[in-house]
C-alpha atoms as a printed R data frame, in Angstrom:
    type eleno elety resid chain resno       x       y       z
1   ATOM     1    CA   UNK     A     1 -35.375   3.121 -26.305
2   ATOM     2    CA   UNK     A     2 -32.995   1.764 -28.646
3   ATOM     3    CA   UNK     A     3 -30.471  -1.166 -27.558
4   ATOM     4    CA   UNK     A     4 -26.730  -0.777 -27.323
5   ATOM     5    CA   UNK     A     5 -24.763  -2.653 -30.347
6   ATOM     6    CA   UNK     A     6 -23.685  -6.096 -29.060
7   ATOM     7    CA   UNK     A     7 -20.746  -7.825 -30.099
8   ATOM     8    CA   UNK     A     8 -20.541 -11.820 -28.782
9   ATOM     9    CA   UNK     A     9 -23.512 -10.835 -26.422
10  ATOM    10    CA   UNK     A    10 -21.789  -8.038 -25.195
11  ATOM    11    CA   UNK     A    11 -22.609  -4.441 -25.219
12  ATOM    12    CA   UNK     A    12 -20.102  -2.712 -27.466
13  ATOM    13    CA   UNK     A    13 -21.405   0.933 -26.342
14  ATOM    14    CA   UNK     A    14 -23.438   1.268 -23.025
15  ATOM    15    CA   UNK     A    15 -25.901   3.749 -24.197
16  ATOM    16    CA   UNK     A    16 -26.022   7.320 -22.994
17  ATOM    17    CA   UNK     A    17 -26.188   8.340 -19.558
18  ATOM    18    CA   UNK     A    18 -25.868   4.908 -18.556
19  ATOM    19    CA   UNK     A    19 -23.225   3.747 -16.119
20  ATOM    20    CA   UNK     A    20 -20.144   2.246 -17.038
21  ATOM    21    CA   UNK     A    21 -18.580  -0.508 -15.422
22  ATOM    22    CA   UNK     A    22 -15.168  -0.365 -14.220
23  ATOM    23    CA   UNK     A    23 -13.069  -3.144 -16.116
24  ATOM    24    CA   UNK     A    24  -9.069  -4.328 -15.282
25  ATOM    25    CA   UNK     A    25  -7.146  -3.201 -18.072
26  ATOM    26    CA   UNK     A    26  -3.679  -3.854 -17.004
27  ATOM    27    CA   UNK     A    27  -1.347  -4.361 -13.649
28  ATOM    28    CA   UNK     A    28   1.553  -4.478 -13.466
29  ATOM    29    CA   UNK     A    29   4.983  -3.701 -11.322
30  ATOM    30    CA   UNK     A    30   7.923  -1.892 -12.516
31  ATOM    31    CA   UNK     A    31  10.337  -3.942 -14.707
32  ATOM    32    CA   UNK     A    32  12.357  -7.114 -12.528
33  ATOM    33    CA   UNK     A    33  15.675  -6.297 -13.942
34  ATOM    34    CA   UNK     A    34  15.675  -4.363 -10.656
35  ATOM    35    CA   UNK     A    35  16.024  -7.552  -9.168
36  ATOM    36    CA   UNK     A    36  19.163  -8.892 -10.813
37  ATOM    37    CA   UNK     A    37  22.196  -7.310  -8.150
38  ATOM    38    CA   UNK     A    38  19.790  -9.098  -5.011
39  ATOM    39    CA   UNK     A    39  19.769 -12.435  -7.101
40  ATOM    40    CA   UNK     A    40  23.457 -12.639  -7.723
41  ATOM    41    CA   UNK     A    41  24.091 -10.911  -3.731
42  ATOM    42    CA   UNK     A    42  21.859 -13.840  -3.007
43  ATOM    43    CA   UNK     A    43  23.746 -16.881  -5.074
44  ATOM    44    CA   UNK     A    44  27.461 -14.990  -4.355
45  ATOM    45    CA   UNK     A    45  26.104 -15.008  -0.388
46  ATOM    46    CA   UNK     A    46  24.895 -18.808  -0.168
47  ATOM    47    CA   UNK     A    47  27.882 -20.092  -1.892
48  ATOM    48    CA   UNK     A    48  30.326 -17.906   0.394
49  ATOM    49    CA   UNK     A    49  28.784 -19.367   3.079
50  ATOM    50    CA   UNK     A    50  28.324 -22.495   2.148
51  ATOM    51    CA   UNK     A    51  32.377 -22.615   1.064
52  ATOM    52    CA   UNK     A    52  33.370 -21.199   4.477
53  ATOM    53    CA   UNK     A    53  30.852 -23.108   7.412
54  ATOM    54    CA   UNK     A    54  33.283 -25.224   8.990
55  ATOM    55    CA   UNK     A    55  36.331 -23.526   7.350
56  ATOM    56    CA   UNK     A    56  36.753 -20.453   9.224
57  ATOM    57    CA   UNK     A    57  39.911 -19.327  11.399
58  ATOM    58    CA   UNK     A    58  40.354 -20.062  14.948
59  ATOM    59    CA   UNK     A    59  38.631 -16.752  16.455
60  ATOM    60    CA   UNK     A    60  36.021 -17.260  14.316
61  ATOM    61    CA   UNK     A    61  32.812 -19.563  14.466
62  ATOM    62    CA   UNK     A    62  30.015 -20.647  12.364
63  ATOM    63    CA   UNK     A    63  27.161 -18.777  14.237
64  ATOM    64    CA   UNK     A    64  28.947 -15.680  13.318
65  ATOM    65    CA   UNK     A    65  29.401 -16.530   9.260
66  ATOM    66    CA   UNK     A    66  25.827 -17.196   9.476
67  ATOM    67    CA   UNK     A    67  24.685 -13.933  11.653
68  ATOM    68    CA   UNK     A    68  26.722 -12.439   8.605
69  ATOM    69    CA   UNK     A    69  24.991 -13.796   5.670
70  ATOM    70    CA   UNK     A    70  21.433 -13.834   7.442
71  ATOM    71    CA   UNK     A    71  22.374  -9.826   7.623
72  ATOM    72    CA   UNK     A    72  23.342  -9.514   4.164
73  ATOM    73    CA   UNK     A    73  20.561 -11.416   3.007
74  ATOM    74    CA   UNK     A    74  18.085  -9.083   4.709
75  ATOM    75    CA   UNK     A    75  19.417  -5.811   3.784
76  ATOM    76    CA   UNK     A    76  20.638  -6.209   0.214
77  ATOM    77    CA   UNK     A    77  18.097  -9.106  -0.936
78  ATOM    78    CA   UNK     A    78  14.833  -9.818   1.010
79  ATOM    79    CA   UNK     A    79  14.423  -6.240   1.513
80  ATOM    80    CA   UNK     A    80  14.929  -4.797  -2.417
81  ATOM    81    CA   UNK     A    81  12.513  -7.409  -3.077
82  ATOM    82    CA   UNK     A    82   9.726  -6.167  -0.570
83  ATOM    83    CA   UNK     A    83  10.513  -2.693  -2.430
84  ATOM    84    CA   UNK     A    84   9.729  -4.101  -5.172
85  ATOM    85    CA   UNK     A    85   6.648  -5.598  -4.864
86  ATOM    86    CA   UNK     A    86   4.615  -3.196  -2.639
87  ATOM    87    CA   UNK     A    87   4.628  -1.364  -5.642
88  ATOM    88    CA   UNK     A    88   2.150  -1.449  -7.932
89  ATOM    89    CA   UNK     A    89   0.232   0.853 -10.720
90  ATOM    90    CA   UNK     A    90  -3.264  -0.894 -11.857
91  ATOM    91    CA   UNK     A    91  -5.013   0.699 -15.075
92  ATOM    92    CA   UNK     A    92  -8.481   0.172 -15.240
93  ATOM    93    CA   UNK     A    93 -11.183   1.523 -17.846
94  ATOM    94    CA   UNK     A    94 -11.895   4.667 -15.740
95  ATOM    95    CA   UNK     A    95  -8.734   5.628 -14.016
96  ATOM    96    CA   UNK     A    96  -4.651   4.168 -13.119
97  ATOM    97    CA   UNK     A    97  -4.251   3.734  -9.948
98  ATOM    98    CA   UNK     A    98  -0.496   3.535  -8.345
99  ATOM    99    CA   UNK     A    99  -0.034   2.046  -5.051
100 ATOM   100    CA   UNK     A   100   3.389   1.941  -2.721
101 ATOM   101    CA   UNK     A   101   4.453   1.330   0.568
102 ATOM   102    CA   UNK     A   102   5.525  -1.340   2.644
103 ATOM   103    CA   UNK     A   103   4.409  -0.581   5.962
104 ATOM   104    CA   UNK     A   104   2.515   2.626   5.472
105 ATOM   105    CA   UNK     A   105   0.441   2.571   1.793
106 ATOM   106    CA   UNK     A   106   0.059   5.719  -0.437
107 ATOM   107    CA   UNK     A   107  -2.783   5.216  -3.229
108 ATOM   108    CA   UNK     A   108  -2.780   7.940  -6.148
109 ATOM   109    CA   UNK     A   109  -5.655   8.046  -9.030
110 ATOM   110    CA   UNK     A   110  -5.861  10.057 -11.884
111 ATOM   111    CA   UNK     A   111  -8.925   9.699 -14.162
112 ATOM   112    CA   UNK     A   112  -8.957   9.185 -17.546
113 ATOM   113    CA   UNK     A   113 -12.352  11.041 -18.241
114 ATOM   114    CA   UNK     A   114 -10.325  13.986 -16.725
115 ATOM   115    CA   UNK     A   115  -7.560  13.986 -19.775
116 ATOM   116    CA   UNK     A   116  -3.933  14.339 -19.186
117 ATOM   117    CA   UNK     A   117  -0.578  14.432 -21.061
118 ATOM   118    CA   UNK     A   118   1.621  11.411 -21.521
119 ATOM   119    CA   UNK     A   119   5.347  11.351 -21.446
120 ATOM   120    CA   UNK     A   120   7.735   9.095 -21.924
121 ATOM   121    CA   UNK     A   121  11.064   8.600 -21.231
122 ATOM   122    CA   UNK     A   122  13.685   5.949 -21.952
123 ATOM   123    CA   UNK     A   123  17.239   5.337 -20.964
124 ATOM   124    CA   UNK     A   124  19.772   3.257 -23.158
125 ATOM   125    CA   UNK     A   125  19.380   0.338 -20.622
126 ATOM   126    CA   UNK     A   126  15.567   0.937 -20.435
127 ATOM   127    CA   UNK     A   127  15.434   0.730 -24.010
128 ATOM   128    CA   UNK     A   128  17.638  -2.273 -24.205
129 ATOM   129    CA   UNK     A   129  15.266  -4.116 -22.213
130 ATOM   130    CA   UNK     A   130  11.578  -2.599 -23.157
131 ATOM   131    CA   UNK     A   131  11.187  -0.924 -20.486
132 ATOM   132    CA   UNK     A   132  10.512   3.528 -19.888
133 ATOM   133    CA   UNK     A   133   9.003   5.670 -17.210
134 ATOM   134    CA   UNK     A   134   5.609   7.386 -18.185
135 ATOM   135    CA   UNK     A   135   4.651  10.562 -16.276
136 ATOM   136    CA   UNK     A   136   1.567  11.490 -16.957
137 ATOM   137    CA   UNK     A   137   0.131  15.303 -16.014
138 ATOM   138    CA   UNK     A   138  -3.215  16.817 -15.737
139 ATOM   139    CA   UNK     A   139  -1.850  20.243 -15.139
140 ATOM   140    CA   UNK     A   140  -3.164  20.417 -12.062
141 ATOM   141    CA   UNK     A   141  -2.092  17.512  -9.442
142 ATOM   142    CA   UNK     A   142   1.698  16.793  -9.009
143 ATOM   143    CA   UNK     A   143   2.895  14.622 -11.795
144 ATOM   144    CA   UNK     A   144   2.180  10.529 -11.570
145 ATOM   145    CA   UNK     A   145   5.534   8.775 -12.455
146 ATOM   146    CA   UNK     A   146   5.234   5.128 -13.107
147 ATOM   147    CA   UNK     A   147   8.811   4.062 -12.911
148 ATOM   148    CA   UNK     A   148  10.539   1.330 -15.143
149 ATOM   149    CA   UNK     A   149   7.051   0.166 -16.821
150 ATOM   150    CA   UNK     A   150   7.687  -2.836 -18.788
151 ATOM   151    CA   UNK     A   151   6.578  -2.928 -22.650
152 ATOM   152    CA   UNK     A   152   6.757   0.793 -21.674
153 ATOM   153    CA   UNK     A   153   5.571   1.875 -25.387
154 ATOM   154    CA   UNK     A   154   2.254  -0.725 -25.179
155 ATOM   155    CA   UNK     A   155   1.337   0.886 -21.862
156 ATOM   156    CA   UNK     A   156   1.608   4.519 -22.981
157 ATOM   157    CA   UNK     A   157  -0.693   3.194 -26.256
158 ATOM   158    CA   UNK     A   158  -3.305   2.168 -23.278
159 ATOM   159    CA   UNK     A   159  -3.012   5.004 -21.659
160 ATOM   160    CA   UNK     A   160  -4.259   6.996 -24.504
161 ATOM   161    CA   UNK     A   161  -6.723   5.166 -26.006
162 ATOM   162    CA   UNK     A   162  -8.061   5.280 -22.450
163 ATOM   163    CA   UNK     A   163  -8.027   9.118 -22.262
164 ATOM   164    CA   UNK     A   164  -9.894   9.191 -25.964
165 ATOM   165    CA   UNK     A   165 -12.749   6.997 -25.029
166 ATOM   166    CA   UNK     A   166 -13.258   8.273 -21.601
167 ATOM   167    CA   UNK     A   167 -13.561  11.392 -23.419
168 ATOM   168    CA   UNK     A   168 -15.573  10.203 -26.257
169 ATOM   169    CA   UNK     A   169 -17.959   8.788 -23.645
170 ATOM   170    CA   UNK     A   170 -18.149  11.983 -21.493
171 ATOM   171    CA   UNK     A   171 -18.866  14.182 -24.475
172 ATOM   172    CA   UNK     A   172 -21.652  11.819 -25.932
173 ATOM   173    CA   UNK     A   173 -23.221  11.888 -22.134
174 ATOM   174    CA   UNK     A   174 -23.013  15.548 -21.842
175 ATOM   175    CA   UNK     A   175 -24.539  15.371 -25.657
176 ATOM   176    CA   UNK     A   176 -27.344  13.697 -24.366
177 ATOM   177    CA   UNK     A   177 -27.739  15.612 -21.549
178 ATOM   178    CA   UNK     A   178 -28.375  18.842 -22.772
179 ATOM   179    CA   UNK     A   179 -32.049  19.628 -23.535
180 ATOM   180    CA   UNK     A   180 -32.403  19.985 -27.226
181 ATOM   181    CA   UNK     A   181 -33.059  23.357 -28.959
């Protein structure tokens, strides 16, 4: 049996029929910029209040500014952000996997050995700032969008060098496989 190439110790090619270990590529969340209205609701809100505890108009009292601002605050910044964040696509060396929800998760996979088509698609703001939304398609599942990816075009080079060595190794398996004539 011959021994897989190294390269600093490590094997550059598991040999055939072998299995492959699953390695972290890349996660990631969609791009922050979503973020910037909640940050400035956030600084506009705290300095509002701040201006106006201890200011306000006869009928008026503080607990009520602050019942105001504590409401604001949830709905239009602490809430965003949890949007935000329970979403996340993870690309490993076998499959990307894109996970959501806040209180309820939905996990998706698509395989790389399995092939699909990449597209991407970027708007003059996306652009501006790096950023695109991949869909990628195996013809057969509903489409996997990963929304405002950052360094959009480095992701979508990932993606397909991913696809052409799961590929690569899938073919050279099945190779092996088959009983020679």
């Amino acid at each position: 049996m011959t021994q897989p190439v190294t390269l600093g110790g490590r094997p550059k090619m598991p040999p055939p029929g072998a299995p492959v270990e699953e390695l972290l590529v890349a996660r990631f969340r969609s791009h922050a910029r979503r973020l910037f209205w909640p940050a400035l609701l956030l600084i506009a809100t705290t300095g509002a209040t701040a201006y106006l505890y201890g200011n306000l108009p006869a009928p008026f009292e503080d607990w009520m500014l602050l019942a105001a601002a504590g409401i604001v605050i949830l709905l239009f910044v602490v809430l965003p952000y949890l949007f935000w964040i329970s979403r996340t696509c993870t690309i490993t060396t076998r499959r990307v996997i894109l996970r959501e929800g806040l209180g309820s998760r939905r996990r998706r996979e698509l395989s790389h050995m399995r092939g699909y088509s990449i597209g991407v698609r970027r708007g003059p703001l996306q652009r501006l700032w790096g950023a695109g939304t991949i869909t990628l398609s195996n013809g057969v599942d509903a489409p996997m969008r990963l929304q405002n990816v950052p360094m959009a075009n480095l992701v979508h080079e990932v993606l397909a060098d991913q696809v052409e060595v799961n590929q690569i190794l899938a073919h050279r398996d099945a190779q092996a496989a088959s009983p020679s004539v």
